[in-house]
XYZ file of C-alpha atoms in Angstrom:
453
model
C 14.039 -17.489 9.828
C 17.362 -18.306 10.995
C 20.141 -19.517 8.583
C 22.221 -22.226 10.525
C 24.749 -24.177 9.750
C 27.652 -26.731 11.243
C 30.530 -24.331 12.226
C 33.273 -26.955 10.883
C 31.428 -27.260 7.226
C 32.261 -23.773 6.718
C 35.958 -23.850 6.935
C 37.464 -20.550 4.809
C 38.729 -21.709 1.746
C 36.322 -24.671 1.073
C 33.653 -24.736 -1.859
C 31.119 -23.849 0.332
C 27.825 -21.730 0.858
C 29.399 -19.255 2.789
C 32.453 -18.798 1.123
C 30.911 -17.725 -1.720
C 27.905 -15.437 0.442
C 28.161 -15.190 4.113
C 25.546 -15.396 5.590
C 25.322 -11.507 6.856
C 25.323 -10.806 3.431
C 21.723 -12.316 1.971
C 20.069 -9.715 3.338
C 20.731 -6.946 1.413
C 21.894 -9.111 -1.716
C 18.049 -10.435 -1.992
C 17.013 -6.604 -1.373
C 19.111 -5.728 -4.205
C 17.337 -8.671 -6.552
C 13.891 -7.116 -5.781
C 15.116 -4.080 -6.315
C 16.264 -4.440 -9.978
C 13.151 -6.456 -10.325
C 10.928 -3.767 -9.497
C 12.126 -1.480 -11.708
C 12.955 -3.919 -14.707
C 8.947 -4.525 -13.803
C 8.163 -0.516 -14.859
C 10.511 -0.980 -17.876
C 8.406 -3.730 -19.651
C 5.263 -3.006 -18.804
C 5.812 1.234 -19.812
C 7.080 -0.738 -23.414
C 3.863 -2.892 -22.828
C 2.308 0.696 -22.858
C 0.616 0.366 -19.046
C 1.024 3.822 -17.468
C 2.454 2.575 -13.883
C 2.953 5.504 -12.772
C -1.073 6.827 -12.587
C -1.532 2.782 -10.996
C 0.446 3.888 -8.309
C -0.534 6.722 -8.217
C 2.327 9.279 -8.441
C 0.776 13.250 -8.730
C 1.463 14.495 -12.229
C 4.201 16.767 -11.496
C 6.806 13.217 -10.876
C 5.612 12.269 -14.927
C 8.287 14.490 -15.828
C 10.269 11.604 -16.846
C 9.738 8.054 -16.957
C 9.191 6.316 -12.651
C 11.962 3.282 -13.568
C 15.009 4.743 -14.710
C 15.902 7.159 -10.938
C 15.222 2.846 -9.735
C 18.238 1.960 -12.166
C 20.242 4.361 -10.571
C 19.285 3.778 -7.604
C 19.901 -0.331 -7.457
C 23.033 0.335 -9.346
C 24.334 2.704 -6.942
C 23.888 0.058 -3.817
C 24.449 -3.037 -5.913
C 27.883 -1.157 -6.372
C 28.310 -0.313 -2.951
C 27.630 -4.062 -1.909
C 29.528 -5.479 -3.956
C 32.711 -3.233 -3.179
C 32.264 -4.602 0.195
C 32.127 -8.216 -0.204
C 35.127 -8.084 -2.001
C 36.597 -6.512 0.677
C 35.445 -9.004 3.134
C 36.376 -12.126 1.213
C 39.815 -10.753 0.627
C 40.955 -9.038 4.048
C 38.674 -10.989 6.579
C 38.154 -14.596 4.925
C 41.073 -14.888 3.474
C 42.765 -13.996 7.335
C 40.743 -16.088 8.947
C 41.347 -19.805 9.911
C 39.325 -23.145 10.911
C 40.873 -22.152 14.610
C 39.739 -18.224 14.775
C 36.663 -16.593 15.464
C 35.194 -14.706 12.359
C 34.685 -10.748 13.590
C 34.200 -8.931 11.119
C 32.564 -4.545 11.020
C 32.388 -4.917 7.167
C 28.846 -5.987 6.485
C 28.002 -3.906 8.854
C 29.071 -0.462 7.248
C 27.149 -2.032 4.005
C 24.336 -1.756 5.793
C 24.568 1.851 7.181
C 25.456 3.092 3.831
C 22.762 1.861 1.868
C 20.269 2.522 4.703
C 21.958 6.238 4.607
C 21.125 6.078 0.638
C 18.111 4.937 0.545
C 16.436 7.608 3.546
C 18.233 10.154 3.330
C 16.842 13.433 3.933
C 18.593 15.580 1.646
C 17.315 16.753 -1.598
C 19.678 15.268 -3.576
C 20.116 11.924 -5.205
C 16.059 10.975 -6.687
C 14.516 12.745 -3.564
C 11.363 12.810 -4.547
C 11.767 8.632 -5.210
C 13.703 8.147 -2.059
C 11.055 10.049 -0.494
C 8.046 8.278 -2.352
C 9.597 5.263 -0.905
C 9.552 6.367 2.473
C 6.168 7.743 3.026
C 5.023 4.528 1.375
C 7.154 2.529 4.451
C 5.903 4.719 7.245
C 2.061 4.494 5.850
C 2.701 -0.127 6.486
C 4.417 0.156 9.341
C 2.175 2.533 11.280
C -0.108 1.192 13.952
C -2.929 3.683 12.589
C -5.929 1.190 11.576
C -7.532 3.559 10.031
C -4.623 4.515 7.505
C -5.576 4.765 4.642
C -4.521 1.740 2.023
C -2.850 3.094 -1.200
C -2.813 0.845 -3.975
C 0.712 1.524 -4.280
C 1.385 0.840 -0.236
C -0.811 -2.561 -1.025
C 1.746 -3.439 -4.227
C 4.792 -2.448 -1.512
C 3.499 -4.729 1.054
C 2.291 -8.207 -0.787
C 5.395 -7.676 -2.035
C 7.294 -7.667 1.542
C 5.604 -11.387 2.401
C 7.993 -12.874 -0.631
C 11.092 -11.091 1.397
C 9.127 -12.529 5.010
C 11.440 -15.083 5.145
C 14.426 -12.149 4.536
C 13.029 -10.140 7.396
C 13.952 -13.050 9.825
C 17.747 -13.165 8.484
C 17.922 -9.459 9.160
C 17.460 -9.806 12.273
C 19.568 -12.622 12.924
C 22.159 -10.567 10.900
C 21.443 -7.059 13.417
C 22.326 -9.641 16.851
C 25.375 -10.895 14.626
C 27.033 -7.127 13.521
C 25.116 -5.648 16.380
C 25.057 -7.449 19.549
C 27.695 -10.370 19.410
C 30.139 -6.560 18.020
C 30.795 -7.941 14.768
C 30.975 -11.895 15.528
C 30.050 -13.375 11.976
C 29.967 -16.859 12.803
C 27.195 -16.404 15.492
C 25.200 -17.137 12.312
C 26.589 -20.348 11.398
C 26.571 -21.538 14.879
C 23.535 -24.571 15.603
C 23.482 -23.509 19.397
C 23.148 -20.372 19.507
C 20.376 -18.869 21.030
C 20.233 -15.023 21.684
C 18.599 -12.187 21.067
C 15.597 -14.358 21.072
C 16.408 -15.748 17.796
C 13.581 -18.378 18.514
C 11.496 -16.443 19.209
C 12.230 -12.741 16.956
C 12.259 -14.692 13.828
C 8.765 -16.007 13.183
C 7.654 -12.421 15.011
C 10.185 -11.307 12.086
C 9.060 -13.432 9.636
C 5.587 -12.655 10.126
C 5.635 -9.145 9.925
C 4.778 -8.417 6.325
C 1.858 -10.792 7.068
C 0.394 -8.808 10.335
C 1.190 -5.798 8.114
C -1.199 -7.270 5.583
C -3.499 -7.860 7.728
C -4.207 -5.228 8.610
C -4.876 -3.307 5.181
C -7.430 -5.847 4.588
C -9.001 -5.550 7.551
C -8.992 -2.105 7.406
C -10.407 -1.604 3.991
C -13.280 -3.875 5.264
C -13.980 -1.263 8.015
C -13.305 0.949 5.466
C -16.717 -0.254 3.345
C -19.132 -0.506 5.794
C -18.287 -4.265 6.087
C -19.888 -4.965 2.667
C -17.432 -6.175 0.397
C -16.356 -10.032 2.133
C -13.469 -10.669 -0.146
C -11.061 -8.092 2.206
C -11.839 -10.713 4.691
C -11.495 -13.582 2.326
C -8.141 -11.868 1.535
C -7.561 -11.405 6.046
C -7.456 -15.122 6.090
C -5.492 -15.741 3.281
C -2.894 -13.713 4.839
C -2.811 -15.187 8.000
C -2.928 -18.654 6.911
C 1.079 -18.175 6.772
C 0.914 -17.850 10.892
C 0.184 -21.387 11.304
C 2.916 -22.752 9.254
C 5.440 -19.797 10.825
C 4.220 -20.939 14.718
C 3.937 -24.515 14.042
C 7.502 -24.605 11.695
C 9.316 -22.476 14.837
C 7.776 -25.179 17.224
C 9.140 -27.987 15.278
C 12.943 -26.143 15.778
C 12.549 -26.004 19.629
C 11.093 -29.063 19.569
C 14.547 -30.491 17.132
C 16.123 -29.440 20.136
C 14.248 -30.935 22.829
C 15.523 -34.188 21.458
C 19.119 -33.435 20.872
C 19.576 -32.379 24.497
C 17.135 -35.159 26.006
C 16.504 -37.834 23.823
C 12.601 -37.507 23.562
C 9.971 -34.238 23.642
C 8.625 -33.368 27.489
C 5.153 -35.343 29.116
C 3.758 -31.981 29.202
C 4.320 -31.619 24.776
C 0.413 -32.601 23.720
C 2.050 -33.475 20.845
C 5.161 -35.312 19.729
C 7.341 -34.811 16.853
C 5.766 -36.854 14.156
C 2.176 -35.500 14.872
C 3.593 -31.927 15.033
C 5.020 -32.725 11.186
C 2.217 -33.589 10.138
C 0.612 -30.656 11.094
C 2.633 -28.346 9.577
C 2.166 -29.862 6.675
C -1.857 -29.265 6.404
C -1.336 -26.017 7.109
C 1.179 -25.849 4.097
C -0.930 -27.357 1.107
C -3.778 -24.600 2.842
C -2.001 -21.346 3.030
C -0.127 -22.858 -0.750
C -3.602 -23.235 -2.755
C -5.440 -20.690 -0.762
C -2.537 -18.046 -1.990
C -2.476 -19.527 -5.648
C -6.222 -19.801 -6.054
C -6.782 -15.628 -4.933
C -3.352 -15.274 -7.191
C -5.720 -16.429 -10.001
C -8.485 -15.389 -9.669
C -8.429 -12.499 -7.550
C -5.042 -11.089 -7.918
C -5.195 -11.974 -11.453
C -9.166 -11.685 -12.094
C -7.723 -14.823 -14.999
C -10.391 -16.962 -13.453
C -13.523 -17.293 -12.206
C -16.615 -19.527 -11.242
C -19.816 -18.485 -12.967
C -23.403 -20.978 -11.591
C -25.605 -19.398 -13.621
C -26.365 -16.644 -15.920
C -27.850 -13.886 -13.598
C -24.233 -14.587 -11.655
C -22.360 -13.892 -14.708
C -24.372 -10.345 -14.663
C -23.232 -9.527 -11.450
C -19.658 -10.054 -11.014
C -19.991 -8.306 -14.202
C -21.558 -5.763 -11.777
C -19.455 -6.456 -8.850
C -15.995 -5.632 -10.034
C -14.039 -2.236 -10.388
C -10.658 -1.289 -10.292
C -8.872 0.379 -6.994
C -8.873 3.994 -6.979
C -5.820 5.259 -8.251
C -5.249 6.512 -5.125
C -5.771 4.113 -1.989
C -6.706 0.757 -2.506
C -9.819 0.064 -1.573
C -12.221 -1.632 -3.953
C -15.972 -2.399 -4.762
C -16.598 -6.074 -4.332
C -19.862 -8.188 -4.636
C -21.233 -9.166 -1.826
C -22.919 -12.619 -3.317
C -19.074 -13.904 -2.717
C -19.799 -16.367 0.199
C -23.294 -16.893 -1.600
C -21.088 -18.855 -4.693
C -19.068 -20.585 -2.268
C -22.222 -21.728 -0.781
C -23.339 -22.789 -4.793
C -19.961 -24.388 -5.748
C -20.678 -26.613 -2.444
C -23.945 -27.443 -3.300
C -23.623 -28.491 -6.420
C -21.304 -31.171 -5.868
C -23.535 -31.863 -2.929
C -26.684 -31.833 -4.664
C -29.024 -33.261 -6.604
C -31.251 -30.744 -7.174
C -28.432 -28.638 -9.064
C -28.373 -29.251 -12.447
C -25.945 -26.548 -14.541
C -22.895 -27.609 -13.531
C -20.530 -24.739 -12.156
C -18.701 -22.969 -15.767
C -14.668 -21.900 -15.402
C -14.372 -18.779 -17.270
C -11.398 -16.809 -18.638
C -10.582 -13.951 -18.919
C -11.125 -12.972 -22.774
C -9.909 -8.811 -22.554
C -5.785 -9.640 -22.298
C -4.016 -6.969 -22.410
C -0.940 -8.822 -23.241
C -1.448 -10.592 -26.669
C 0.557 -13.892 -26.181
C -2.405 -15.841 -24.191
C 0.967 -18.337 -23.762
C 2.170 -15.673 -21.323
C -0.356 -15.937 -18.912
C -0.788 -19.636 -18.598
C 3.561 -19.709 -18.576
C 2.176 -17.354 -15.245
C -0.561 -19.298 -13.979
C 2.171 -22.862 -13.776
C 4.794 -20.677 -12.854
C 2.985 -19.674 -9.925
C 1.526 -23.083 -8.642
C 5.132 -24.771 -9.133
C 6.527 -21.693 -6.820
C 3.827 -21.995 -4.212
C 4.592 -25.266 -4.118
C 7.708 -24.294 -2.364
C 6.681 -21.029 -1.164
C 5.567 -21.834 2.633
C 8.491 -23.705 3.257
C 10.881 -21.372 2.877
C 8.590 -19.697 6.153
C 10.226 -22.009 7.650
C 12.470 -21.608 10.174
C 12.737 -25.994 12.079
C 14.454 -25.823 7.461
C 18.392 -24.994 7.910
C 21.521 -24.659 5.000
C 22.595 -27.757 6.751
C 19.905 -30.034 6.338
C 19.231 -28.631 2.766
C 22.620 -27.525 1.213
C 21.857 -23.581 -0.351
C 18.494 -24.826 -0.700
C 16.614 -22.742 1.641
C 18.436 -19.100 -0.158
C 17.524 -21.091 -3.443
C 14.330 -20.801 -2.401
C 14.685 -16.992 -0.852
C 15.476 -16.080 -4.801
C 12.910 -18.412 -6.159
C 10.079 -16.646 -4.335
C 11.746 -13.089 -5.142
C 10.716 -14.929 -8.930
C 7.084 -16.025 -8.390
C 6.650 -12.449 -6.716
C 8.920 -10.350 -9.985
C 6.167 -12.226 -12.923
C 3.124 -11.478 -9.785
C 3.658 -7.898 -10.229
C 3.137 -7.959 -13.968
C 0.617 -9.824 -13.977
C -1.030 -7.270 -10.746
C -0.558 -4.737 -12.515
C -1.478 -5.381 -15.594
C -5.054 -7.135 -14.452
C -5.422 -3.531 -12.275
C -4.678 -1.444 -15.796
C -6.843 -3.294 -17.915
C -10.570 -2.965 -14.837
C -9.154 0.580 -15.296
C -9.069 0.863 -19.607
C -12.524 -1.456 -19.542
C -14.086 0.519 -16.457
C -15.265 -2.721 -15.260
C -13.708 -6.088 -16.111
C -15.863 -8.158 -18.571
C -17.671 -10.792 -17.387
C -20.389 -11.574 -19.669
C -21.026 -14.822 -21.670
C -19.753 -12.678 -24.845
C -16.462 -11.359 -22.960
C -15.443 -14.334 -21.142
C -14.780 -17.997 -22.145
C -16.115 -20.518 -20.865
C -14.491 -23.655 -20.094
C -17.101 -26.588 -18.104
C -15.771 -28.055 -14.966
C -15.946 -31.850 -14.573
C -18.696 -31.696 -12.622
C -22.449 -33.810 -13.609
C -25.314 -32.007 -14.513
C -27.315 -34.289 -12.116
C -25.331 -32.989 -9.213
C -24.097 -37.205 -8.528
C -20.154 -38.149 -8.562
C -18.115 -40.748 -6.993
């Protein structure tokens, strides 16, 4: 996504967001926040007696020390480098700029290069095992081999990357400003700039994390001999983000055409208003789909059942991820359950209402944590799709885009806790409890005769 702000609004010395956090530094600052969050995830989960090393497939030889201390130390070094570099940018670049000249500096590029070298340096120094483990995971998830083994740790990393989808779009624009345009950072804040194919590559880079997860889901489905239909539904969830991204990019192009010519060309099959409504429709589909999947599949907190036999079938169908790979045996009756649910709404022959079951076996002692997590996830999911939208700019929202990016990282931070907790419960219990004795039942507001308004 492009971060576009009118140049005159960014006069140095004003209280603008640009003067506090220049656009070229936003991706790396958000990456640092994400690293701190991941380290804090592992620390808290370890304190809660969840063996995160086993969940992530870390070998026994690498468990001699905790896995979060190296991450905290790496995050501290990277944050220090970014902070010093940003201070130098404020002091020697922004402090010397007036409203009539161009901001040119190689400091941001030096910051990115130095941090990248620290993370991916092949030398056996400074937590080599942790850095090498991360590098191997990155290579696996970016591999073009559709049939490569999908590890659970790779799934978690790719899911986290989806929360940085918009940041990847920003990263493309930043690289364009710092490399192609020779350090002209004002390139990022001029509305009419369209070099480096920003209107095309911005949405492509934003889509990249979803393409990765889509590929992983398809492989898991193929590896299961096309029996675990859950992977297809999961792939559809990630595919639902593509219309949001592409329609947003189309709206940005449409806005430029309207500013330039006063109206859209006659060759366009849809108007500006219709384009916005279509975009909002897909935003609703994507957000709703993602939230339901979070609480029912990723966290396994709630589930729908229709008969006692369904409960037993589910009890035998949900198993844990392998420590070394993410392939999970999933009930093949998932499509059938969806069909039964739809039939229960419209068919008078279904006499038993569907039941909403809440998982009773919880690792964390306070149930309010789970309820609060679901509430936060629902609220932030409603803005999650908005952050994928390249047609929204800081000029329009006064800095709320980066705020939405931060809140999406915060939402993912919470998601990681309960995703790993769910996996730990499944492995501890062998099979996630879903019987009548192990699940609390809440009858849905569906009349028993199947008739409703």
